[in-house]
XYZ file of C-alpha atoms in Angstrom:
466
model
C -28.257 -6.994 -15.132
C -28.663 -10.567 -16.267
C -29.364 -13.177 -13.613
C -26.138 -14.309 -11.968
C -25.379 -17.684 -10.460
C -24.221 -17.680 -6.855
C -20.798 -19.286 -6.609
C -18.282 -19.912 -3.873
C -15.256 -17.686 -4.190
C -12.211 -19.917 -4.249
C -9.894 -18.972 -1.370
C -7.110 -17.728 -3.647
C -5.752 -15.410 -1.019
C -2.146 -15.357 0.104
C -3.364 -14.002 3.454
C -5.656 -16.927 4.249
C -8.531 -14.667 5.294
C -11.992 -16.068 5.909
C -13.426 -17.229 2.555
C -16.335 -15.243 1.135
C -19.119 -16.381 -1.132
C -19.852 -14.194 -4.138
C -22.988 -13.774 -6.209
C -21.101 -13.481 -9.495
C -18.620 -11.329 -11.372
C -18.870 -8.491 -13.879
C -16.066 -7.015 -15.991
C -17.096 -3.628 -17.418
C -14.668 -1.920 -19.782
C -16.148 1.569 -20.100
C -17.669 4.241 -17.907
C -21.072 3.741 -19.531
C -20.945 0.016 -18.787
C -20.199 0.744 -15.127
C -23.134 3.151 -14.971
C -25.470 0.581 -16.542
C -24.240 -2.080 -14.139
C -24.843 0.142 -11.101
C -28.351 1.077 -12.249
C -29.234 -2.570 -12.844
C -27.830 -3.515 -9.442
C -29.945 -0.837 -7.780
C -33.056 -2.171 -9.480
C -32.222 -5.733 -8.407
C -31.010 -4.737 -4.916
C -27.713 -6.417 -5.718
C -24.543 -5.455 -3.862
C -21.404 -4.591 -5.832
C -17.781 -4.870 -4.754
C -15.311 -3.235 -7.190
C -11.674 -4.297 -7.472
C -8.968 -2.821 -9.702
C -6.605 -5.703 -10.436
C -7.289 -7.700 -7.258
C -3.659 -7.794 -6.147
C -4.281 -6.462 -2.657
C -1.944 -9.096 -1.248
C -1.807 -9.578 2.495
C -5.037 -7.573 2.878
C -7.520 -9.920 1.193
C -6.398 -10.041 -2.443
C -9.513 -9.889 -4.659
C -12.053 -10.977 -2.044
C -14.860 -8.664 -0.878
C -15.461 -7.792 2.764
C -18.929 -9.376 3.015
C -20.680 -12.355 1.421
C -22.969 -12.375 -1.618
C -21.524 -9.418 -3.517
C -21.083 -9.238 -7.254
C -17.369 -8.611 -7.730
C -16.860 -5.845 -10.297
C -13.480 -6.447 -11.921
C -12.250 -3.119 -13.332
C -8.972 -4.445 -14.761
C -10.436 -4.135 -18.270
C -10.784 -0.380 -17.801
C -7.143 0.159 -18.702
C -6.992 3.385 -20.698
C -4.490 6.119 -20.040
C -6.865 8.966 -20.858
C -4.191 11.610 -20.998
C -0.758 12.714 -19.798
C 0.030 16.391 -19.263
C 3.806 16.613 -19.660
C 3.811 20.324 -18.887
C 2.014 20.185 -15.543
C 2.972 16.621 -14.585
C -0.360 14.792 -14.279
C -1.795 11.636 -15.807
C -5.472 10.702 -15.983
C -5.837 6.935 -15.816
C -8.439 4.212 -15.289
C -8.344 1.529 -12.559
C -6.917 -1.174 -14.813
C -3.805 0.852 -15.670
C -0.861 -0.872 -14.032
C 2.392 0.543 -12.759
C 4.124 -1.071 -15.720
C 1.831 0.587 -18.290
C 2.087 4.088 -16.867
C 5.833 3.912 -16.231
C 6.427 2.793 -19.811
C 4.281 5.653 -21.089
C 6.458 8.089 -19.116
C 9.776 6.683 -20.323
C 11.978 9.441 -21.730
C 9.696 12.192 -20.404
C 10.452 14.817 -17.718
C 8.258 12.860 -15.281
C 8.227 9.478 -13.588
C 5.802 7.410 -11.531
C 5.856 7.104 -7.753
C 6.181 3.319 -7.932
C 5.536 0.923 -5.042
C 7.622 -2.027 -3.871
C 4.973 -4.420 -5.130
C 4.370 -6.075 -8.496
C 4.667 -4.037 -11.677
C 1.193 -5.210 -12.672
C -0.657 -3.809 -9.666
C -3.175 -1.017 -10.149
C -2.012 2.554 -9.577
C -5.568 3.695 -8.781
C -6.406 0.859 -6.385
C -3.233 1.243 -4.350
C -3.534 5.026 -4.138
C -7.152 4.791 -2.971
C -6.042 2.516 -0.137
C -3.221 4.873 0.952
C -0.328 2.746 -0.231
C 3.216 4.076 -0.006
C 5.316 4.649 -3.084
C 9.093 4.849 -3.343
C 9.185 8.659 -3.176
C 6.177 9.583 -0.999
C 2.878 8.270 0.285
C 0.585 7.706 -2.669
C -2.283 9.543 -1.022
C -0.405 12.702 -2.083
C -0.545 11.535 -5.704
C -4.370 11.547 -5.784
C -5.275 14.844 -7.446
C -8.846 14.228 -8.637
C -11.357 11.464 -9.236
C -14.194 10.354 -11.473
C -16.685 8.104 -9.681
C -20.043 6.465 -10.348
C -22.496 6.840 -7.479
C -25.131 4.318 -6.441
C -27.808 5.954 -8.626
C -25.606 5.688 -11.724
C -24.682 9.364 -11.816
C -21.082 10.450 -12.367
C -19.183 12.925 -10.205
C -15.738 14.419 -10.707
C -13.574 16.020 -8.019
C -10.429 18.048 -7.582
C -10.451 19.792 -10.953
C -10.934 16.670 -13.090
C -13.697 17.678 -15.498
C -16.382 15.442 -17.087
C -14.352 15.317 -20.304
C -11.455 13.718 -18.427
C -9.204 16.790 -18.424
C -7.387 17.784 -15.265
C -7.202 21.517 -14.548
C -5.719 21.519 -11.050
C -7.431 22.312 -7.754
C -10.370 24.613 -8.346
C -12.291 26.927 -6.025
C -14.712 25.422 -3.561
C -14.865 22.215 -1.492
C -12.792 19.322 -2.810
C -14.359 15.934 -2.120
C -11.412 13.923 -3.442
C -10.215 12.750 0.005
C -13.738 11.534 0.835
C -13.356 8.780 -1.772
C -10.013 7.582 -0.387
C -10.561 4.531 1.834
C -14.338 4.745 1.648
C -17.233 3.169 -0.206
C -19.138 6.148 -1.590
C -18.878 5.189 -5.253
C -16.995 3.209 -7.878
C -13.909 5.156 -8.938
C -13.495 4.904 -12.711
C -10.648 7.375 -13.279
C -8.037 9.269 -11.317
C -5.784 12.231 -11.941
C -2.351 11.192 -10.669
C 0.398 13.643 -9.744
C 3.705 12.551 -11.257
C 7.236 12.968 -9.886
C 9.677 15.329 -11.675
C 12.578 13.367 -13.111
C 15.535 14.784 -11.167
C 19.001 15.779 -12.225
C 20.487 13.284 -9.769
C 19.331 10.263 -7.750
C 21.263 8.908 -4.806
C 20.138 5.474 -3.652
C 20.709 5.062 0.084
C 21.401 1.559 1.360
C 23.055 0.214 4.459
C 22.658 -2.697 6.867
C 23.058 -2.248 10.601
C 22.861 -4.522 13.660
C 19.296 -5.364 14.620
C 19.652 -3.982 18.177
C 20.262 -0.534 16.631
C 16.892 -0.357 14.842
C 15.152 2.004 17.276
C 18.158 4.335 17.444
C 18.578 4.356 13.658
C 14.892 5.159 13.132
C 15.180 8.068 15.547
C 18.231 9.340 13.653
C 16.576 9.052 10.231
C 13.466 10.834 11.525
C 15.641 13.589 13.015
C 17.283 14.031 9.620
C 13.841 14.453 8.038
C 12.617 16.846 10.738
C 15.657 19.070 10.429
C 15.079 19.424 6.715
C 16.070 17.022 3.970
C 17.374 19.196 1.114
C 16.515 16.418 -1.366
C 13.178 14.788 -2.139
C 12.414 11.126 -1.521
C 11.258 8.863 1.292
C 13.594 6.927 3.553
C 12.762 3.578 5.103
C 13.980 1.522 8.021
C 12.998 -1.995 7.031
C 13.662 -5.724 6.957
C 13.796 -6.027 10.742
C 12.891 -9.647 11.493
C 11.325 -10.716 14.785
C 11.419 -14.479 15.215
C 10.176 -16.725 18.027
C 12.618 -18.710 20.118
C 10.962 -21.993 19.130
C 8.313 -23.470 16.827
C 7.951 -23.999 13.076
C 7.982 -20.342 12.014
C 8.960 -19.261 8.527
C 10.326 -16.203 6.708
C 11.242 -15.525 3.072
C 14.479 -17.151 1.978
C 17.596 -15.079 2.478
C 16.331 -12.850 5.282
C 19.176 -11.629 7.498
C 18.090 -12.202 11.094
C 20.933 -10.169 12.563
C 20.497 -6.848 10.762
C 18.030 -4.406 9.242
C 18.290 -1.966 6.339
C 18.152 1.800 5.966
C 17.225 2.640 2.377
C 15.517 5.069 0.066
C 16.143 7.545 -2.733
C 17.461 11.093 -2.520
C 16.207 13.146 -5.484
C 17.136 16.588 -6.755
C 20.069 18.519 -8.111
C 23.514 16.974 -7.764
C 24.325 19.535 -5.063
C 21.113 18.803 -3.132
C 21.735 15.051 -3.205
C 25.342 15.533 -2.087
C 24.262 17.771 0.806
C 21.489 15.352 1.809
C 23.998 12.505 1.934
C 26.312 14.549 4.151
C 23.494 15.466 6.555
C 22.144 11.912 6.661
C 25.563 10.501 7.503
C 25.894 13.105 10.246
C 22.493 12.179 11.689
C 23.455 8.475 11.710
C 26.992 9.016 12.974
C 26.262 7.626 16.456
C 24.493 4.516 15.121
C 26.600 1.378 15.128
C 27.096 0.126 11.578
C 26.258 3.435 9.898
C 29.757 3.581 8.444
C 28.578 0.865 6.038
C 25.931 3.150 4.551
C 26.282 3.585 0.792
C 24.760 6.229 -1.467
C 25.037 5.078 -5.057
C 23.850 5.980 -8.528
C 21.015 3.499 -9.154
C 21.695 3.549 -12.901
C 25.035 1.868 -12.188
C 23.564 -1.080 -10.263
C 23.717 -4.065 -12.592
C 21.119 -6.818 -13.134
C 21.916 -9.725 -10.860
C 22.943 -7.448 -7.997
C 20.572 -8.037 -5.033
C 19.985 -4.275 -4.990
C 18.894 -4.144 -8.636
C 15.128 -4.133 -7.852
C 15.663 -1.219 -5.453
C 17.725 0.591 -8.054
C 14.959 0.256 -10.625
C 12.316 1.600 -8.245
C 14.575 4.527 -7.310
C 14.400 5.487 -10.993
C 10.607 5.190 -11.164
C 10.713 1.771 -12.848
C 8.387 -0.845 -11.332
C 9.597 -4.423 -11.014
C 8.301 -7.781 -9.814
C 11.751 -9.112 -8.922
C 11.597 -8.270 -5.221
C 8.124 -9.607 -4.469
C 8.717 -12.793 -6.484
C 12.004 -13.425 -4.735
C 10.481 -12.863 -1.297
C 7.502 -15.149 -1.882
C 9.343 -17.793 -3.866
C 7.257 -17.646 -7.054
C 8.228 -17.286 -10.707
C 5.065 -15.365 -11.612
C 2.987 -12.892 -9.613
C -0.075 -14.775 -10.869
C 1.004 -17.560 -8.484
C 1.281 -15.499 -5.309
C -2.237 -16.306 -4.105
C -1.564 -20.032 -4.668
C 1.972 -20.214 -3.280
C 3.111 -22.026 -0.166
C 4.272 -18.919 1.694
C 1.450 -16.824 3.095
C 1.597 -13.400 4.627
C -0.601 -10.833 6.313
C -0.026 -7.087 6.426
C -0.688 -4.985 9.517
C -0.218 -1.258 8.907
C -0.030 1.058 11.930
C 0.977 4.689 12.248
C 4.235 4.482 14.190
C 6.245 6.839 16.384
C 9.868 7.439 15.447
C 11.550 8.192 18.772
C 13.894 5.486 20.001
C 12.337 4.904 23.422
C 8.777 4.315 22.232
C 9.992 2.252 19.277
C 11.986 -0.031 21.599
C 8.919 -0.586 23.792
C 6.780 -1.415 20.765
C 9.366 -3.883 19.467
C 9.537 -5.581 22.860
C 5.746 -5.943 22.874
C 5.739 -7.336 19.328
C 8.478 -9.802 20.267
C 6.357 -11.086 23.141
C 3.447 -11.645 20.754
C 5.732 -13.347 18.221
C 6.926 -15.764 20.917
C 3.380 -16.440 22.096
C 2.158 -17.388 18.618
C 5.426 -18.943 17.355
C 5.078 -16.919 14.149
C 7.670 -14.602 12.600
C 7.194 -11.087 11.248
C 9.158 -8.360 9.539
C 8.768 -4.705 10.490
C 9.222 -1.615 8.341
C 8.945 2.124 8.951
C 8.273 4.413 5.985
C 9.243 7.905 7.150
C 6.517 9.730 5.247
C 6.829 13.066 7.052
C 8.276 14.982 9.955
C 5.901 13.685 12.606
C 5.455 9.929 12.209
C 6.066 6.901 10.042
C 3.753 4.544 8.204
C 4.490 1.128 9.657
C 4.277 -2.103 7.666
C 4.262 -5.326 9.680
C 4.340 -8.429 7.487
C 3.431 -11.689 9.196
C 4.588 -14.829 7.377
C 3.305 -18.380 7.639
C 3.401 -21.739 5.888
C 0.017 -22.155 4.205
C 0.444 -25.940 4.228
C 0.893 -26.050 7.993
C -2.024 -27.388 10.013
C -2.140 -24.376 12.320
C 0.229 -21.872 10.657
C -2.502 -19.693 9.141
C -4.450 -19.648 12.421
C -1.381 -18.622 14.445
C -0.600 -15.869 11.944
C -4.097 -14.422 12.185
C -3.971 -14.573 15.966
C -0.670 -12.681 15.878
C -2.247 -10.136 13.549
C -5.167 -9.638 15.945
C -2.961 -9.395 19.039
C -0.547 -7.125 17.192
C -3.421 -4.804 16.334
C -4.469 -4.579 19.983
C -1.003 -4.047 21.415
C -0.112 -1.426 18.804
C -3.288 0.488 19.557
C -2.387 0.200 23.244
C 0.857 1.992 22.409
C -1.038 4.752 20.591
C -0.475 3.373 17.070
C -3.686 3.655 15.053
C -4.162 1.497 11.968
C -3.987 3.537 8.745
C -4.784 0.775 6.253
C -6.782 -2.365 6.915
C -7.605 -5.799 5.533
C -10.969 -7.280 4.604
C -11.474 -8.916 8.009
C -10.941 -5.711 10.005
C -11.726 -2.716 7.764
C -14.969 -1.683 9.447
C -13.723 -2.437 12.973
C -10.558 -0.399 12.471
C -12.645 2.592 11.393
C -15.005 2.275 14.347
C -12.227 1.843 16.901
C -10.391 5.039 15.964
C -13.222 7.403 14.955
C -15.297 9.594 17.249
C -19.045 9.109 17.532
C -19.679 12.477 15.873
C -17.405 11.626 12.960
C -18.998 8.204 12.561
C -22.380 9.893 12.420
C -21.165 12.248 9.701
C -19.760 9.344 7.668
C -23.041 7.482 8.059
C -25.044 10.473 6.852
C -22.755 10.895 3.861
C -22.982 7.224 2.932
C -26.756 7.191 3.401
C -27.167 10.257 1.197
C -25.106 8.820 -1.663
C -25.890 5.108 -1.285
C -29.080 4.735 0.770
C -29.374 0.988 0.152
C -25.727 0.286 0.968
C -25.110 -1.431 -2.371
C -21.508 -0.361 -3.005
C -18.601 -2.103 -1.249
C -20.511 -2.961 1.935
C -18.189 -3.132 4.928
C -15.216 -1.554 3.176
C -14.165 1.263 5.517
C -17.838 2.067 5.842
C -19.606 3.541 8.819
């Protein structure tokens, strides 16, 4: 590795996290270049922090966890190595964006499990950090990995072979999950499970009075537990909690008096029709549920406020929603815009009583810090929901960023007090969130694994590491 000049990382971070200094940047474009970079870093005792496209907004953007790392920008590794249209898998590199992969799948029997974020975010990076797609949690999309270890060697997991071909799960231990939310190596390719393009898609959307949020969540979760005959993930979202005073801010157009129930129903026409009937029955006692609509997303026209949702329900990524929310004309401007936000992501219960208590506690914290938030529940399974709490602030305010971070910290503590562990963390809390929720024995095992694979701690120090 050539000698790098130590530079200050400019605080281009929509979340306003603590600035980090970096030792330099590297932009490898091939597996061999990554291996050479890792070997040189080991010889120089230089720490490396890989990013995919750096659009980890609300969690730290492109900044590393600790100071004096060389940031390894993998956005130039943007090859789609292969798509298996028979089995429904794609093998892609970290620089492949949602837009690229979705376009490659256009007209095929498969589609991508797209997220609500920008079309130019990395599929690999988001999946490795347990992001949620439109149809399911993306952790279920991760089928196999190729990774470079700290000694420059290459490992493959889950049935992804050294030639980049995916065979499916093979006999023996599968180490794929060990590389999700950890710092054992630099992931250079991933086998992604695709979503079958269904006969029919019903896009669920309805707004209900804000005081019905806990009851509606309970009803949606009951619908899922009893058996949803269609595929797809439902959300209860856009619930705003605002303080009674102060200079708080939220994205333009937010409805303070209601929340939304939304999500796709995928399958045969009969399955979608039955799912709609059962969902309406589950919500029948919820005030406002009569306004629920289930529509064909292909019929939602551009210019309709629901058009971004309609695109995502068809596996088409879009930047329209995130740009509208943050008031920017280009996603390249998000980290420089005036509206900042932080993301706090807890595992949440779905029963009405516990949800109401949690919302009351969050409201108290919102009032104390005079900072607004929006809450979302992604009903990812029959037992719990992935929560997304977005905390908004004016970056130009003298104390707005500080109040937002204090609300994030207090929110973390009160959620944990209600039994809600954090499932995805930001750069200021990644290590602490792991330590707070992991047993001593498990921490010891993680430490032994990290020490065996990266004895000098050169790869992504502090990132979910023990």
